[in-house]
Structures are given as C-alpha cells and as structure tokens.
Short mmCIF file of C-alpha atoms in Angstrom, two decimals:
data_model
loop_
_atom_site.label_atom_id
_atom_site.label_comp_id
_atom_site.label_asym_id
_atom_site.label_seq_id
_atom_site.Cartn_x
_atom_site.Cartn_y
_atom_site.Cartn_z
CA UNK A 1 12.56 9.77 -12.36
CA UNK A 2 11.62 8.47 -8.96
CA UNK A 3 12.69 5.01 -8.33
CA UNK A 4 12.41 2.27 -5.26
CA UNK A 5 14.33 -0.56 -6.04
CA UNK A 6 13.93 -3.50 -3.65
CA UNK A 7 16.59 -6.34 -2.98
CA UNK A 8 17.25 -9.19 -0.36
CA UNK A 9 14.16 -11.37 -1.10
CA UNK A 10 14.59 -15.08 -1.39
CA UNK A 11 13.91 -18.56 0.01
CA UNK A 12 14.61 -18.84 3.83
CA UNK A 13 13.76 -21.68 6.26
CA UNK A 14 11.28 -21.04 9.01
CA UNK A 15 12.79 -19.41 12.08
CA UNK A 16 15.45 -17.79 9.73
CA UNK A 17 16.19 -14.34 8.79
CA UNK A 18 16.38 -12.05 6.01
CA UNK A 19 17.34 -8.37 5.45
CA UNK A 20 15.55 -6.20 2.72
CA UNK A 21 16.72 -3.15 1.40
CA UNK A 22 15.25 -0.46 -0.80
CA UNK A 23 17.48 2.00 -2.84
CA UNK A 24 15.67 5.26 -3.38
CA UNK A 25 16.44 7.78 -6.12
CA UNK A 26 14.79 10.64 -8.02
CA UNK A 27 13.44 12.51 -4.77
CA UNK A 28 14.63 14.07 -1.69
CA UNK A 29 14.76 10.68 0.50
CA UNK A 30 15.27 12.39 3.77
CA UNK A 31 12.08 14.51 3.29
CA UNK A 32 9.72 11.52 3.36
CA UNK A 33 8.52 8.87 5.47
CA UNK A 34 8.82 5.30 4.02
CA UNK A 35 6.91 2.00 4.64
CA UNK A 36 7.11 -1.70 3.49
CA UNK A 37 3.81 -3.13 2.32
CA UNK A 38 3.41 -6.94 1.63
CA UNK A 39 1.20 -9.05 -0.42
CA UNK A 40 0.89 -12.69 0.26
CA UNK A 41 0.33 -14.85 -2.95
CA UNK A 42 -3.45 -14.41 -4.21
CA UNK A 43 -4.09 -12.14 -1.24
CA UNK A 44 -4.59 -8.25 -0.59
CA UNK A 45 -2.14 -5.80 0.45
CA UNK A 46 -1.09 -5.65 4.13
CA UNK A 47 0.72 -2.77 5.73
CA UNK A 48 4.04 -3.88 7.48
CA UNK A 49 6.01 -1.04 8.99
CA UNK A 50 6.67 2.90 8.57
CA UNK A 51 9.38 4.99 9.68
CA UNK A 52 9.39 8.75 9.87
CA UNK A 53 11.60 10.80 7.65
CA UNK A 54 14.55 11.52 10.16
CA UNK A 55 14.36 8.07 11.11
CA UNK A 56 13.57 8.65 14.89
CA UNK A 57 10.31 6.69 14.94
CA UNK A 58 9.03 3.53 13.60
CA UNK A 59 5.57 1.92 13.57
CA UNK A 60 4.87 -1.77 13.06
CA UNK A 61 1.99 -4.09 12.25
CA UNK A 62 1.21 -6.51 15.25
CA UNK A 63 2.04 -9.45 12.86
CA UNK A 64 5.57 -8.32 12.75
CA UNK A 65 6.14 -6.41 15.97
CA UNK A 66 9.15 -7.71 17.88
CA UNK A 67 10.48 -9.55 14.91
CA UNK A 68 10.98 -6.93 12.16
CA UNK A 69 13.09 -3.88 12.49
CA UNK A 70 12.87 -1.07 10.12
CA UNK A 71 15.67 1.49 9.85
CA UNK A 72 16.76 4.10 7.26
CA UNK A 73 20.28 5.58 6.10
CA UNK A 74 19.34 9.27 4.78
CA UNK A 75 23.00 9.55 3.76
CA UNK A 76 22.77 6.61 1.30
CA UNK A 77 18.95 6.94 0.69
CA UNK A 78 18.45 3.44 1.75
CA UNK A 79 15.60 1.69 3.73
CA UNK A 80 16.15 -1.62 5.45
CA UNK A 81 13.88 -4.21 6.79
CA UNK A 82 15.56 -6.74 9.01
CA UNK A 83 13.15 -9.81 9.34
CA UNK A 84 13.81 -12.34 12.11
CA UNK A 85 12.00 -15.62 13.23
CA UNK A 86 10.40 -15.75 9.85
CA UNK A 87 7.24 -17.96 9.44
CA UNK A 88 5.14 -19.38 6.58
CA UNK A 89 2.80 -16.39 6.99
CA UNK A 90 5.57 -14.03 6.00
CA UNK A 91 5.66 -15.49 2.56
CA UNK A 92 4.82 -12.53 0.32
CA UNK A 93 6.07 -9.98 -2.11
CA UNK A 94 7.43 -7.01 -0.26
CA UNK A 95 6.96 -3.86 -1.53
CA UNK A 96 9.13 -0.57 -0.68
CA UNK A 97 6.73 2.47 -0.81
CA UNK A 98 7.36 6.20 -0.38
CA UNK A 99 4.87 7.69 2.11
CA UNK A 100 3.26 11.06 1.59
CA UNK A 101 2.19 13.36 4.39
CA UNK A 102 -0.33 11.09 5.73
CA UNK A 103 1.47 7.85 5.28
CA UNK A 104 -0.40 6.96 2.31
CA UNK A 105 1.74 5.43 -0.34
CA UNK A 106 2.32 7.71 -3.48
CA UNK A 107 4.89 5.61 -5.17
CA UNK A 108 5.49 1.76 -5.04
CA UNK A 109 8.67 -0.21 -5.75
CA UNK A 110 8.56 -3.43 -7.86
CA UNK A 111 8.69 -5.66 -4.91
CA UNK A 112 10.87 -8.46 -3.70
CA UNK A 113 9.62 -12.01 -3.13
CA UNK A 114 10.15 -13.55 0.23
CA UNK A 115 9.34 -17.21 0.56
CA UNK A 116 9.52 -19.02 3.83
CA UNK A 117 9.52 -22.71 3.50
CA UNK A 118 11.48 -25.70 4.35
CA UNK B 1 -7.38 -1.39 14.93
CA UNK B 2 -9.68 0.19 12.23
CA UNK B 3 -11.21 -2.56 10.12
CA UNK B 4 -11.79 -1.57 6.47
CA UNK B 5 -14.40 -3.28 4.69
CA UNK B 6 -14.86 -3.14 0.92
CA UNK B 7 -17.94 -4.01 -0.93
CA UNK B 8 -18.84 -5.83 -3.11
CA UNK B 9 -15.97 -8.18 -3.29
CA UNK B 10 -16.36 -8.81 -7.06
CA UNK B 11 -18.24 -6.53 -9.54
CA UNK B 12 -19.08 -7.67 -13.17
CA UNK B 13 -19.46 -4.75 -15.51
CA UNK B 14 -19.21 -3.73 -19.04
CA UNK B 15 -17.02 -0.85 -20.73
CA UNK B 16 -18.75 2.47 -20.35
CA UNK B 17 -20.65 1.64 -17.52
CA UNK B 18 -20.75 3.85 -14.16
CA UNK B 19 -19.08 1.75 -11.36
CA UNK B 20 -19.45 2.42 -7.76
CA UNK B 21 -17.04 0.97 -5.21
CA UNK B 22 -17.72 1.19 -1.54
CA UNK B 23 -15.38 1.27 1.63
CA UNK B 24 -16.40 1.27 5.08
CA UNK B 25 -14.38 1.88 8.30
CA UNK B 26 -15.18 0.39 11.57
CA UNK B 27 -14.56 4.02 13.05
CA UNK B 28 -14.10 7.34 11.79
CA UNK B 29 -11.00 7.93 9.74
CA UNK B 30 -11.97 11.48 8.98
CA UNK B 31 -10.83 12.04 5.36
CA UNK B 32 -7.71 10.10 5.60
CA UNK B 33 -8.60 7.55 3.07
CA UNK B 34 -6.69 6.51 -0.14
CA UNK B 35 -7.50 4.37 -3.09
CA UNK B 36 -5.32 2.36 -5.21
CA UNK B 37 -5.67 0.04 -8.31
CA UNK B 38 -3.76 -3.09 -8.95
CA UNK B 39 -3.86 -5.16 -12.07
CA UNK B 40 -2.86 -8.81 -12.25
CA UNK B 41 0.94 -9.32 -11.89
CA UNK B 42 1.44 -5.41 -11.35
CA UNK B 43 2.49 -3.01 -8.85
CA UNK B 44 -0.21 -1.00 -7.11
CA UNK B 45 -1.02 2.34 -8.60
CA UNK B 46 -1.92 5.16 -6.43
CA UNK B 47 -5.36 6.77 -7.41
CA UNK B 48 -6.73 9.08 -4.48
CA UNK B 49 -5.87 10.69 -1.17
CA UNK B 50 -7.72 12.67 1.08
CA UNK B 51 -10.73 10.54 0.29
CA UNK B 52 -11.37 12.70 -2.87
CA UNK B 53 -8.25 14.29 -4.37
CA UNK B 54 -6.87 12.47 -7.48
CA UNK B 55 -3.07 11.81 -7.72
CA UNK B 56 -1.10 13.23 -10.41
CA UNK B 57 -2.05 11.86 -13.80
CA UNK B 58 -5.10 10.01 -12.73
CA UNK B 59 -8.04 10.72 -15.05
CA UNK B 60 -11.06 12.51 -14.05
CA UNK B 61 -13.20 9.46 -14.45
CA UNK B 62 -12.04 8.30 -11.15
CA UNK B 63 -13.97 10.07 -8.56
CA UNK B 64 -13.67 9.59 -4.60
CA UNK B 65 -16.22 10.65 -2.15
CA UNK B 66 -17.11 10.34 1.63
CA UNK B 67 -15.79 11.09 4.98
CA UNK B 68 -15.80 9.46 8.49
CA UNK B 69 -16.82 5.88 7.96
CA UNK B 70 -18.31 5.68 4.33
CA UNK B 71 -16.51 6.18 1.42
CA UNK B 72 -17.09 5.62 -2.35
CA UNK B 73 -14.88 5.30 -5.46
CA UNK B 74 -16.67 6.03 -8.54
CA UNK B 75 -15.52 5.27 -12.20
CA UNK B 76 -17.73 7.76 -14.15
CA UNK B 77 -17.34 5.48 -17.51
CA UNK B 78 -15.20 2.30 -17.14
CA UNK B 79 -12.62 1.96 -19.62
CA UNK B 80 -11.03 -1.37 -20.64
CA UNK B 81 -7.87 -0.67 -18.77
CA UNK B 82 -9.93 -0.04 -15.63
CA UNK B 83 -10.61 -3.60 -15.18
CA UNK B 84 -8.46 -4.34 -11.86
CA UNK B 85 -8.67 -4.80 -8.06
CA UNK B 86 -9.19 -1.64 -5.97
CA UNK B 87 -7.96 -1.31 -2.50
CA UNK B 88 -8.90 1.65 -0.01
CA UNK B 89 -6.53 2.21 2.82
CA UNK B 90 -6.99 4.45 6.15
CA UNK B 91 -4.18 6.44 7.28
CA UNK B 92 -5.69 8.05 10.11
CA UNK B 93 -4.42 6.08 13.06
CA UNK B 94 -1.93 3.13 13.49
CA UNK B 95 -1.65 0.46 12.57
CA UNK B 96 -2.54 1.32 8.86
CA UNK B 97 -4.95 -0.75 7.46
CA UNK B 98 -6.26 -1.67 3.89
CA UNK B 99 -9.58 -3.05 2.86
CA UNK B 100 -9.74 -6.40 1.29
CA UNK B 101 -10.19 -5.24 -2.27
CA UNK B 102 -12.96 -4.97 -4.88
CA UNK B 103 -12.39 -6.98 -8.15
CA UNK B 104 -13.83 -5.12 -11.16
CA UNK B 105 -14.19 -7.65 -13.95
CA UNK B 106 -15.84 -8.18 -17.21
#
C-alpha cells in the first residue's frame, strides 16, 4: 500500500526554521516527482514546491522561493523541505504529495501542521 | 502565473441532482487539468487528470470535460458522500496553481 508519512511540523517563532520530512513507501520512489502542497486554516490548496524524480531540478512557488529548499534522498525514500525565515503566512497543514507524469497529485500524505507564532 | 477561477463558490443542491462545477484558466492549459475532492477534516482526494480521465476507483458519475481555458466537473447524480469542496489545478506550466474551490452543500 502506498504511504506518505510527514513529520517535522510544529510551533515555531516568526523568523525561525523547520525541516519537514516525508517518508514514502509502497511505490518506486525514485521514479516519481514529488511535491509539497499546503493549506492554511480554512483556506484552499496552495502548491509549494516540486522536485523531479532524479532530484536534479526543483520548482518553487514565488511565496517561498529563496526561503524553502526541497530535496530528496532516493536511497532512503525520503523527501525533505527545509523552511527558513518563516512568517505567519506560512502557517498551514503541509501535505507531502506524489506527483504523476504531469505534476498533478495522485496520492496525498495525511499532512503535518506548521504554526508560526510568537 | 496562470490564475484558476472556480464558480460558483458555493452550490446548494439535493441528493440525486445533477451538478456542474466550472473552472476557468486565465490562459490555455491545454488538457493539463486535474480535479480533487476534499471533505472537512480530510485529505484531498484525487479525482480526475487530463481534464477528463478518472483516477482509479473514482465512480463514473464524476465526469470531467473541457480544454484550453474552460473546464467542467459534472456529478451526474449527487450522492450524500459527494458533499465536499472541489478544487481544480492546472499543471501546464509553472507555478502550478489551484482554483479557490467550489463547496457543494445541501
């Protein structure tokens, strides 16, 4: 069974950093692009970042570019989102997402909650 | 950035009704359009890709159509479990963008 399990969320002060991880299982991780999608409380879905299957290219939303870094370890089936300079607008549930050929999401993790507050 | 606009924002319907949700793109996305369903407190569920191809296990009552800038998700006969928020997403170009969602409520 395909599983995406996020970890690393929590409460962080404005300007702080967090590292989110996603452990993938049940599919050939190295063959698929991966993404993070977030959802602020009571709001809609917002794409955050994506990474190609080999890990050689990343894409970021303008709202996080320069602050977030997406990486992957295909030997460990792990996706990592390093988030720096966090602000209140980054408060959201962050979903790890398996992307398909066109970078649409065909499987979602359960999400991890990030709260940025003093 | 391609802006995705969904209408209506909220749709009040009854079980058994035919429902049509609209999604518009600010520029052509060809058929690179996906739909998702999200119920309160739950993870989004993948419904449709390529504008009209249902994901594995999605009931035939969910019908996607359109191309270019105008797309539609039709639920042919609304079931009680279909009350949810529906999002469209374009994956034609970066950045990927979602619509604001349509809430289907009783």
